[in-house]
């Protein structure tokens, strides 16, 4: 039970660490953007200072060219193309492969590409006229600053990172709940086996005493058979939470044994009769734990018998067939069916329509088939007053497969 105590602490620690990680990642992300914005601000201040200080000492056009090329274009971080007053491209930066082209005079074939890029940038931002002495000497065509895009992405970044941690946390929580459920199943099963085992040992001793006293053989045989049955049940409970004993067996033979047991105990009076019908066309070799597999089938048959308690002529039909690499087992009855409101609850632990039912038969069968044998147990059909049909699907190996493998 140590695992139960540790898991809640682990989950709390996980969510605390996740919160700190998201906060730290967001802080670093935003700090990086702030740092870049500070760099941009410093660059703009430097350009302004250079522009104003040189304005009075240099020729206007030379001033313009120098600042555009040495300061603005070289240091800018977003896509930009600068054209002269006649709309001829004179400088550009951060526009992909065109950055490697330094002069359109030497490479006129790229003129159209530059023009297309100018049009695209103008769609992103309105062109900015650069004036000196009320005269336009250049036009700046600018794209969106990557920092702006990063700021737009920041909330999504936080949502994505937070969602990842939350999903991992939910998965961990569900895994913990499943582990806890398995521990409860195993603990309950072993305790039940222990409780059955004590009186069972005593009962077997009494059977031996009856044999020694030459009591009616049929009575002794019946008691002995039921005590053996109890021993099987105790062993089954012990197997929950223990390593499985997987064998390749003919499930038809196992089902026949189950039917034989229930037939001898099914009501056969005029007013209440239950008949068993078994349909199978060949051997079905399936890797199973025999005890647990039979337990799951018995639970389905018991459910059918309960549904037929008020039926005059009840019938339980069990069918098996091979379907490619799977075995399909169907257990049907012509009982009173399952109410619509209960359909989603039938595999829930603790749910039962019987007054003193435990509600573990169907959940246990589903656990045995799906978790232990990697198969499937589903409610295939039910209708009020018509009956119910459950289907089990298991990985299979038919007789033909076995013969082929033996020839190999």
Short mmCIF file of C-alpha atoms in Angstrom, two decimals:
data_model
loop_
_atom_site.label_atom_id
_atom_site.label_comp_id
_atom_site.label_asym_id
_atom_site.label_seq_id
_atom_site.Cartn_x
_atom_site.Cartn_y
_atom_site.Cartn_z
CA UNK A 1 0.00 0.00 0.00
CA UNK A 2 3.09 2.26 0.01
CA UNK A 3 2.33 3.13 -3.59
CA UNK A 4 -1.01 4.69 -2.61
CA UNK A 5 0.67 7.02 -0.14
CA UNK A 6 3.39 8.12 -2.51
CA UNK A 7 1.28 8.77 -5.60
CA UNK A 8 -0.78 11.73 -4.24
CA UNK A 9 2.46 13.40 -3.10
CA UNK A 10 3.97 12.74 -6.53
CA UNK A 11 0.96 14.29 -8.29
CA UNK A 12 1.04 17.39 -6.06
CA UNK A 13 4.79 17.73 -6.67
CA UNK A 14 4.27 17.30 -10.41
CA UNK A 15 1.69 20.08 -10.66
CA UNK A 16 3.87 22.39 -8.53
CA UNK A 17 6.90 21.72 -10.75
CA UNK A 18 4.72 22.13 -13.87
CA UNK A 19 3.45 25.50 -12.62
CA UNK A 20 7.00 26.67 -11.90
CA UNK A 21 8.21 25.41 -15.30
CA UNK A 22 5.43 27.22 -17.19
CA UNK A 23 6.06 30.40 -15.20
CA UNK A 24 9.83 30.22 -15.79
CA UNK A 25 9.42 29.51 -19.52
CA UNK A 26 6.98 32.41 -19.90
CA UNK A 27 9.29 34.73 -17.93
CA UNK A 28 12.34 33.84 -20.06
CA UNK A 29 10.35 34.14 -23.28
CA UNK A 30 8.99 37.59 -22.41
CA UNK A 31 12.39 38.75 -21.04
CA UNK A 32 13.99 37.84 -24.35
CA UNK A 33 11.40 39.93 -26.21
CA UNK A 34 11.96 42.86 -23.82
CA UNK A 35 15.74 42.61 -24.38
CA UNK A 36 15.24 42.72 -28.16
CA UNK A 37 12.88 45.70 -27.84
CA UNK A 38 15.51 47.51 -25.76
CA UNK A 39 18.07 46.86 -28.48
CA UNK A 40 15.69 48.26 -31.09
CA UNK A 41 15.01 51.32 -28.95
CA UNK A 42 18.75 51.96 -28.50
CA UNK A 43 19.30 51.63 -32.23
CA UNK A 44 16.53 54.14 -32.99
CA UNK A 45 18.00 56.59 -30.45
CA UNK A 46 21.45 56.24 -31.99
CA UNK A 47 20.10 56.86 -35.48
CA UNK A 48 18.19 59.94 -34.34
CA UNK A 49 21.26 61.31 -32.54
CA UNK A 50 23.45 60.68 -35.59
CA UNK A 51 20.89 62.26 -37.89
CA UNK A 52 20.49 65.45 -35.80
CA UNK A 53 24.20 65.88 -35.07
CA UNK A 54 25.27 65.50 -38.72
CA UNK A 55 22.39 67.44 -40.17
CA UNK A 56 24.22 70.76 -39.83
CA UNK A 57 27.64 69.61 -40.99
CA UNK A 58 26.95 67.45 -44.05
CA UNK A 59 25.24 67.73 -47.35
CA UNK A 60 21.62 66.54 -47.14
CA UNK A 61 21.85 63.80 -49.77
CA UNK A 62 25.15 62.48 -48.48
CA UNK A 63 23.70 62.52 -44.98
CA UNK A 64 20.72 60.52 -46.19
CA UNK A 65 22.77 57.90 -48.01
CA UNK A 66 25.19 57.43 -45.14
CA UNK A 67 22.51 57.03 -42.47
CA UNK A 68 20.39 54.71 -44.63
CA UNK A 69 23.26 52.40 -45.48
CA UNK A 70 25.47 52.53 -42.39
CA UNK A 71 22.89 52.82 -39.65
CA UNK A 72 19.36 51.92 -40.66
CA UNK A 73 19.77 49.13 -43.19
CA UNK A 74 22.66 47.35 -41.50
CA UNK A 75 21.07 47.24 -38.05
CA UNK A 76 17.41 46.73 -38.78
CA UNK A 77 15.87 43.35 -37.85
CA UNK A 78 12.68 43.28 -39.93
CA UNK A 79 12.17 43.06 -43.74
CA UNK A 80 12.75 46.45 -45.40
CA UNK A 81 13.31 47.86 -48.88
CA UNK A 82 14.26 51.51 -49.35
CA UNK A 83 13.49 53.23 -52.65
CA UNK A 84 14.58 56.67 -53.82
CA UNK A 85 12.24 59.52 -54.73
CA UNK A 86 11.73 57.94 -58.19
CA UNK A 87 10.73 54.62 -56.56
CA UNK A 88 13.94 52.84 -57.56
CA UNK A 89 15.18 50.29 -54.99
CA UNK A 90 18.43 51.47 -53.43
CA UNK A 91 18.79 49.25 -50.35
CA UNK A 92 17.16 46.20 -48.76
CA UNK A 93 17.57 43.82 -45.87
CA UNK A 94 16.00 40.65 -44.38
CA UNK A 95 14.13 39.68 -47.55
CA UNK A 96 15.50 36.18 -48.07
CA UNK A 97 17.74 35.25 -50.98
CA UNK A 98 17.66 38.83 -52.31
CA UNK A 99 19.91 39.87 -49.41
CA UNK A 100 22.81 38.43 -51.41
CA UNK A 101 22.15 40.87 -54.28
CA UNK A 102 23.94 44.17 -53.71
CA UNK A 103 23.18 46.01 -56.94
CA UNK A 104 20.30 45.79 -59.42
CA UNK A 105 22.49 47.45 -62.03
CA UNK A 106 24.64 44.32 -62.06
CA UNK A 107 21.66 41.95 -61.62
CA UNK A 108 18.67 43.50 -63.48
CA UNK A 109 16.83 40.14 -63.64
CA UNK A 110 16.01 40.50 -59.91
CA UNK A 111 14.19 43.80 -60.46
CA UNK A 112 10.78 42.07 -60.77
CA UNK A 113 11.40 40.04 -57.58
CA UNK A 114 12.23 43.21 -55.65
CA UNK A 115 9.07 44.88 -56.99
CA UNK A 116 6.91 41.93 -55.90
CA UNK A 117 8.51 42.03 -52.47
CA UNK A 118 7.79 45.79 -52.21
CA UNK A 119 4.13 45.12 -53.01
CA UNK A 120 3.97 42.42 -50.33
CA UNK A 121 5.60 44.65 -47.70
CA UNK A 122 3.21 47.49 -48.54
CA UNK A 123 0.32 45.11 -47.80
CA UNK A 124 1.78 44.48 -44.35
CA UNK A 125 2.60 48.10 -43.48
CA UNK A 126 1.99 51.49 -45.02
CA UNK A 127 5.17 52.83 -46.70
CA UNK A 128 6.97 55.58 -44.78
CA UNK A 129 8.30 58.65 -46.58
CA UNK A 130 11.72 59.91 -45.43
CA UNK A 131 11.91 63.70 -45.87
CA UNK A 132 14.63 66.32 -45.61
CA UNK A 133 13.81 70.00 -45.90
CA UNK A 134 10.23 69.09 -46.92
CA UNK A 135 11.53 67.02 -49.80
CA UNK A 136 10.98 63.25 -50.07
CA UNK A 137 14.34 61.69 -50.76
CA UNK A 138 13.49 58.06 -49.84
CA UNK A 139 10.58 55.71 -49.10
CA UNK A 140 10.84 52.82 -46.62
CA UNK A 141 8.75 49.70 -47.37
CA UNK A 142 8.71 47.66 -44.16
CA UNK A 143 7.39 44.26 -43.15
CA UNK A 144 6.15 43.15 -39.76
CA UNK A 145 8.77 43.14 -37.00
CA UNK A 146 9.52 39.54 -35.85
CA UNK A 147 9.26 40.83 -32.28
CA UNK A 148 5.65 41.78 -32.96
CA UNK A 149 4.97 38.27 -34.23
CA UNK A 150 6.62 36.79 -31.17
CA UNK A 151 4.48 38.99 -28.91
CA UNK A 152 1.39 37.77 -30.77
CA UNK A 153 2.51 34.19 -30.23
CA UNK A 154 3.27 34.63 -26.50
CA UNK A 155 -0.27 33.84 -25.22
CA UNK A 156 -0.45 30.79 -27.49
CA UNK A 157 2.96 29.68 -26.27
CA UNK A 158 1.74 29.82 -22.68
CA UNK A 159 -1.49 27.98 -23.55
CA UNK A 160 0.36 25.24 -25.46
CA UNK A 161 2.97 24.68 -22.75
CA UNK A 162 0.32 24.74 -20.02
CA UNK A 163 -1.88 22.33 -21.99
CA UNK A 164 1.00 19.89 -22.41
CA UNK A 165 1.69 19.86 -18.68
CA UNK A 166 -2.03 19.56 -17.88
CA UNK A 167 -2.45 16.63 -20.30
CA UNK A 168 0.58 14.88 -18.83
CA UNK A 169 -0.86 15.53 -15.36
CA UNK A 170 -4.26 14.11 -16.35
CA UNK A 171 -2.59 11.03 -17.83
CA UNK A 172 -0.60 10.58 -14.61
CA UNK A 173 -3.73 10.98 -12.51
CA UNK A 174 -5.66 8.43 -14.59
CA UNK A 175 -2.69 6.05 -14.45
CA UNK A 176 -2.58 6.47 -10.69
CA UNK A 177 -6.33 5.81 -10.40
CA UNK A 178 -5.98 2.70 -12.57
CA UNK A 179 -3.07 1.45 -10.47
CA UNK A 180 -5.04 2.10 -7.32
CA UNK A 181 -8.01 0.20 -8.77
CA UNK A 182 -5.77 -2.75 -9.65
CA UNK A 183 -4.39 -2.80 -6.10
CA UNK A 184 -7.93 -2.80 -4.71
CA UNK A 185 -8.93 -5.61 -7.06
CA UNK A 186 -5.90 -7.69 -6.10
CA UNK A 187 -6.31 -7.01 -2.38
CA UNK A 188 -10.01 -7.84 -2.41
CA UNK A 189 -9.43 -11.01 -4.44
CA UNK A 190 -6.66 -12.31 -2.18
CA UNK A 191 -8.65 -11.53 0.97
CA UNK A 192 -11.66 -13.37 -0.50
CA UNK A 193 -9.47 -16.34 -1.37
CA UNK A 194 -8.13 -16.35 2.17
CA UNK A 195 -11.62 -16.19 3.68
CA UNK A 196 -12.83 -19.04 1.46
CA UNK A 197 -9.72 -21.12 2.08
CA UNK A 198 -10.16 -21.46 5.86
CA UNK A 199 -13.62 -23.11 5.93
CA UNK A 200 -12.80 -24.98 2.72
CA UNK A 201 -9.96 -26.84 4.42
CA UNK A 202 -12.34 -27.83 7.19
CA UNK A 203 -15.03 -28.88 4.70
CA UNK A 204 -12.63 -31.19 2.85
CA UNK A 205 -11.72 -32.83 6.17
CA UNK A 206 -15.41 -33.44 6.88
CA UNK A 207 -15.83 -35.00 3.41
CA UNK A 208 -13.05 -37.44 4.23
CA UNK A 209 -14.75 -38.35 7.53
CA UNK A 210 -18.03 -39.01 5.67
CA UNK A 211 -16.21 -41.27 3.23
CA UNK A 212 -14.65 -43.21 6.09
CA UNK A 213 -18.10 -43.73 7.65
CA UNK A 214 -19.50 -45.17 4.38
CA UNK A 215 -22.18 -42.47 4.01
CA UNK A 216 -24.28 -42.56 0.79
CA UNK A 217 -21.76 -42.15 -2.05
CA UNK A 218 -23.95 -39.70 -3.99
CA UNK A 219 -24.11 -37.32 -1.04
CA UNK A 220 -20.39 -37.51 -0.46
CA UNK A 221 -19.72 -37.10 -4.19
CA UNK A 222 -21.93 -34.00 -4.37
CA UNK A 223 -20.30 -32.42 -1.33
CA UNK A 224 -16.85 -33.30 -2.65
CA UNK A 225 -17.63 -31.82 -6.06
CA UNK A 226 -18.85 -28.56 -4.54
CA UNK A 227 -15.87 -28.35 -2.19
CA UNK A 228 -13.58 -28.82 -5.19
CA UNK A 229 -15.54 -26.10 -6.90
CA UNK A 230 -14.92 -23.77 -3.95
CA UNK A 231 -11.23 -24.57 -4.16
CA UNK A 232 -11.20 -23.59 -7.83
CA UNK A 233 -12.94 -20.31 -6.97
CA UNK A 234 -10.40 -19.58 -4.23
CA UNK A 235 -7.56 -20.25 -6.67
CA UNK A 236 -9.15 -17.90 -9.18
CA UNK A 237 -9.28 -15.08 -6.65
CA UNK A 238 -5.64 -15.74 -5.82
CA UNK A 239 -4.73 -15.25 -9.48
CA UNK A 240 -5.93 -11.64 -9.53
CA UNK A 241 -2.77 -9.56 -9.25
CA UNK A 242 -0.53 -12.63 -9.76
CA UNK A 243 1.34 -13.78 -12.90
CA UNK A 244 -0.97 -15.49 -15.42
CA UNK A 245 -0.59 -19.11 -16.52
CA UNK A 246 -1.10 -18.83 -20.27
CA UNK A 247 -1.68 -22.07 -22.19
CA UNK A 248 -2.76 -22.84 -25.73
CA UNK A 249 -6.04 -24.68 -25.16
CA UNK A 250 -9.21 -25.62 -27.01
CA UNK A 251 -11.75 -23.18 -25.61
CA UNK A 252 -14.63 -25.30 -26.93
CA UNK A 253 -13.61 -28.07 -24.55
CA UNK A 254 -13.42 -25.63 -21.65
CA UNK A 255 -16.86 -24.21 -22.46
CA UNK A 256 -18.34 -27.72 -22.65
CA UNK A 257 -17.12 -28.37 -19.09
CA UNK A 258 -18.73 -25.12 -17.91
CA UNK A 259 -22.04 -25.99 -19.58
CA UNK A 260 -21.97 -29.46 -18.04
CA UNK A 261 -21.59 -27.96 -14.56
CA UNK A 262 -24.43 -25.46 -15.00
CA UNK A 263 -26.75 -27.96 -16.69
CA UNK A 264 -26.72 -30.15 -13.60
CA UNK A 265 -27.77 -27.17 -11.49
CA UNK A 266 -30.19 -25.39 -13.84
CA UNK A 267 -33.94 -25.52 -13.02
CA UNK A 268 -35.82 -28.20 -14.98
CA UNK A 269 -39.36 -27.99 -13.58
CA UNK A 270 -42.53 -27.64 -15.66
CA UNK A 271 -42.99 -23.99 -14.73
CA UNK A 272 -39.36 -22.97 -14.97
CA UNK A 273 -36.84 -24.56 -17.30
CA UNK A 274 -33.47 -23.41 -18.63
CA UNK A 275 -31.92 -25.18 -21.62
CA UNK A 276 -28.31 -24.83 -22.76
CA UNK A 277 -27.37 -24.87 -26.46
CA UNK A 278 -23.74 -24.93 -27.58
CA UNK A 279 -22.77 -24.35 -31.22
CA UNK A 280 -19.19 -24.73 -32.47
CA UNK A 281 -17.81 -26.05 -35.72
CA UNK A 282 -14.19 -26.88 -34.88
CA UNK A 283 -11.49 -26.69 -32.27
CA UNK A 284 -10.40 -23.23 -31.33
CA UNK A 285 -6.91 -23.07 -29.89
CA UNK A 286 -6.49 -19.86 -27.91
CA UNK A 287 -3.67 -18.74 -25.58
CA UNK A 288 -5.51 -18.20 -22.28
CA UNK A 289 -5.31 -18.60 -18.54
CA UNK A 290 -7.87 -21.41 -18.24
CA UNK A 291 -9.12 -20.59 -14.75
CA UNK A 292 -9.65 -16.90 -15.44
CA UNK A 293 -11.15 -17.48 -18.88
CA UNK A 294 -13.68 -19.96 -17.49
CA UNK A 295 -14.47 -17.51 -14.71
CA UNK A 296 -15.40 -14.80 -17.23
CA UNK A 297 -17.65 -17.20 -19.20
CA UNK A 298 -19.32 -18.40 -16.00
CA UNK A 299 -20.09 -14.81 -15.01
CA UNK A 300 -21.88 -14.25 -18.33
CA UNK A 301 -23.84 -17.50 -17.94
CA UNK A 302 -24.82 -16.58 -14.37
CA UNK A 303 -26.09 -13.22 -15.62
CA UNK A 304 -28.16 -15.03 -18.25
CA UNK A 305 -29.57 -17.41 -15.64
CA UNK A 306 -30.55 -14.44 -13.45
CA UNK A 307 -32.30 -12.87 -16.44
CA UNK A 308 -34.27 -16.12 -16.95
CA UNK A 309 -35.54 -16.49 -13.37
CA UNK A 310 -39.07 -15.59 -14.40
CA UNK A 311 -38.94 -17.36 -17.77
CA UNK A 312 -40.96 -20.55 -18.28
CA UNK A 313 -38.80 -21.83 -21.14
CA UNK A 314 -35.44 -20.13 -20.91
CA UNK A 315 -32.58 -20.75 -23.29
CA UNK A 316 -28.90 -19.88 -23.05
CA UNK A 317 -27.09 -20.11 -26.37
CA UNK A 318 -23.28 -20.21 -26.50
CA UNK A 319 -21.60 -19.97 -29.89
CA UNK A 320 -17.95 -20.03 -30.88
CA UNK A 321 -16.35 -19.46 -34.26
CA UNK A 322 -13.03 -18.52 -35.79
CA UNK A 323 -12.80 -15.17 -37.54
CA UNK A 324 -9.41 -14.90 -39.27
CA UNK A 325 -6.92 -14.51 -36.40
CA UNK A 326 -9.58 -14.11 -33.71
CA UNK A 327 -11.98 -16.30 -31.76
CA UNK A 328 -15.52 -15.01 -31.27
CA UNK A 329 -17.57 -16.31 -28.34
CA UNK A 330 -21.19 -15.24 -27.95
CA UNK A 331 -23.40 -15.84 -24.92
CA UNK A 332 -27.10 -15.13 -25.56
CA UNK A 333 -30.32 -15.59 -23.63
CA UNK A 334 -34.03 -14.99 -24.22
CA UNK A 335 -34.53 -13.27 -20.87
CA UNK A 336 -35.93 -9.88 -19.97
CA UNK A 337 -33.05 -7.82 -21.44
CA UNK A 338 -31.25 -4.81 -19.96
CA UNK A 339 -33.06 -1.54 -19.36
CA UNK A 340 -31.88 1.33 -21.54
CA UNK A 341 -31.03 3.52 -18.53
CA UNK A 342 -28.58 0.86 -17.29
CA UNK A 343 -26.70 0.23 -20.54
CA UNK A 344 -23.79 2.55 -19.71
CA UNK A 345 -23.43 1.22 -16.16
CA UNK A 346 -23.28 -2.56 -16.64
CA UNK A 347 -19.45 -2.66 -16.64
CA UNK A 348 -19.09 -0.32 -13.66
CA UNK A 349 -17.80 -1.85 -10.42
CA UNK A 350 -20.56 -1.95 -7.82
CA UNK A 351 -23.49 -1.57 -10.21
CA UNK A 352 -26.13 -4.29 -9.87
CA UNK A 353 -29.88 -4.55 -10.42
CA UNK A 354 -30.07 -7.40 -7.89
CA UNK A 355 -31.07 -6.53 -4.33
CA UNK A 356 -27.93 -8.02 -2.77
CA UNK A 357 -25.70 -8.00 -5.85
CA UNK A 358 -22.05 -6.99 -5.51
CA UNK A 359 -21.76 -5.63 -9.03
CA UNK A 360 -18.39 -7.21 -9.80
CA UNK A 361 -19.31 -10.03 -12.22
CA UNK A 362 -19.33 -8.13 -15.53
CA UNK A 363 -16.51 -5.69 -14.56
CA UNK A 364 -14.37 -8.66 -13.53
CA UNK A 365 -15.12 -10.50 -16.80
CA UNK A 366 -14.23 -7.38 -18.79
CA UNK A 367 -10.98 -6.99 -16.84
CA UNK A 368 -10.06 -10.66 -17.43
CA UNK A 369 -10.81 -10.52 -21.16
CA UNK A 370 -9.48 -7.06 -22.01
CA UNK A 371 -6.59 -6.45 -19.60
CA UNK A 372 -5.34 -9.98 -19.01
CA UNK A 373 -6.02 -11.50 -22.46
CA UNK A 374 -5.91 -8.38 -24.68
CA UNK A 375 -9.33 -9.18 -26.08
CA UNK A 376 -12.69 -7.45 -26.13
CA UNK A 377 -15.94 -7.98 -24.19
CA UNK A 378 -18.95 -6.05 -25.49
CA UNK A 379 -22.71 -5.97 -25.11
CA UNK A 380 -23.73 -6.81 -28.67
CA UNK A 381 -27.51 -6.81 -28.34
CA UNK A 382 -30.27 -6.36 -25.78
CA UNK A 383 -34.00 -5.71 -25.97
CA UNK A 384 -36.68 -5.66 -23.32
CA UNK A 385 -38.55 -8.97 -23.30
CA UNK A 386 -36.35 -10.40 -26.07
CA UNK A 387 -33.00 -11.10 -24.43
CA UNK A 388 -29.35 -10.15 -24.35
CA UNK A 389 -26.18 -11.14 -26.19
CA UNK A 390 -22.59 -10.56 -25.08
CA UNK A 391 -19.63 -11.12 -27.40
CA UNK A 392 -16.04 -11.95 -26.49
CA UNK A 393 -13.28 -11.51 -29.06
CA UNK A 394 -9.86 -13.04 -28.38
CA UNK A 395 -6.61 -13.49 -30.33
CA UNK A 396 -6.77 -17.06 -31.58
CA UNK A 397 -4.88 -19.94 -33.08
CA UNK A 398 -6.94 -22.54 -34.92
CA UNK A 399 -6.13 -26.22 -35.32
CA UNK A 400 -4.97 -25.59 -38.90
CA UNK A 401 -2.52 -22.94 -37.68
CA UNK A 402 -1.12 -25.36 -35.11
CA UNK A 403 -0.61 -28.09 -37.73
CA UNK A 404 1.13 -25.63 -40.06
CA UNK A 405 3.43 -24.47 -37.26
CA UNK A 406 4.23 -28.07 -36.27
CA UNK A 407 5.24 -28.83 -39.86
CA UNK A 408 7.63 -25.87 -39.75
#
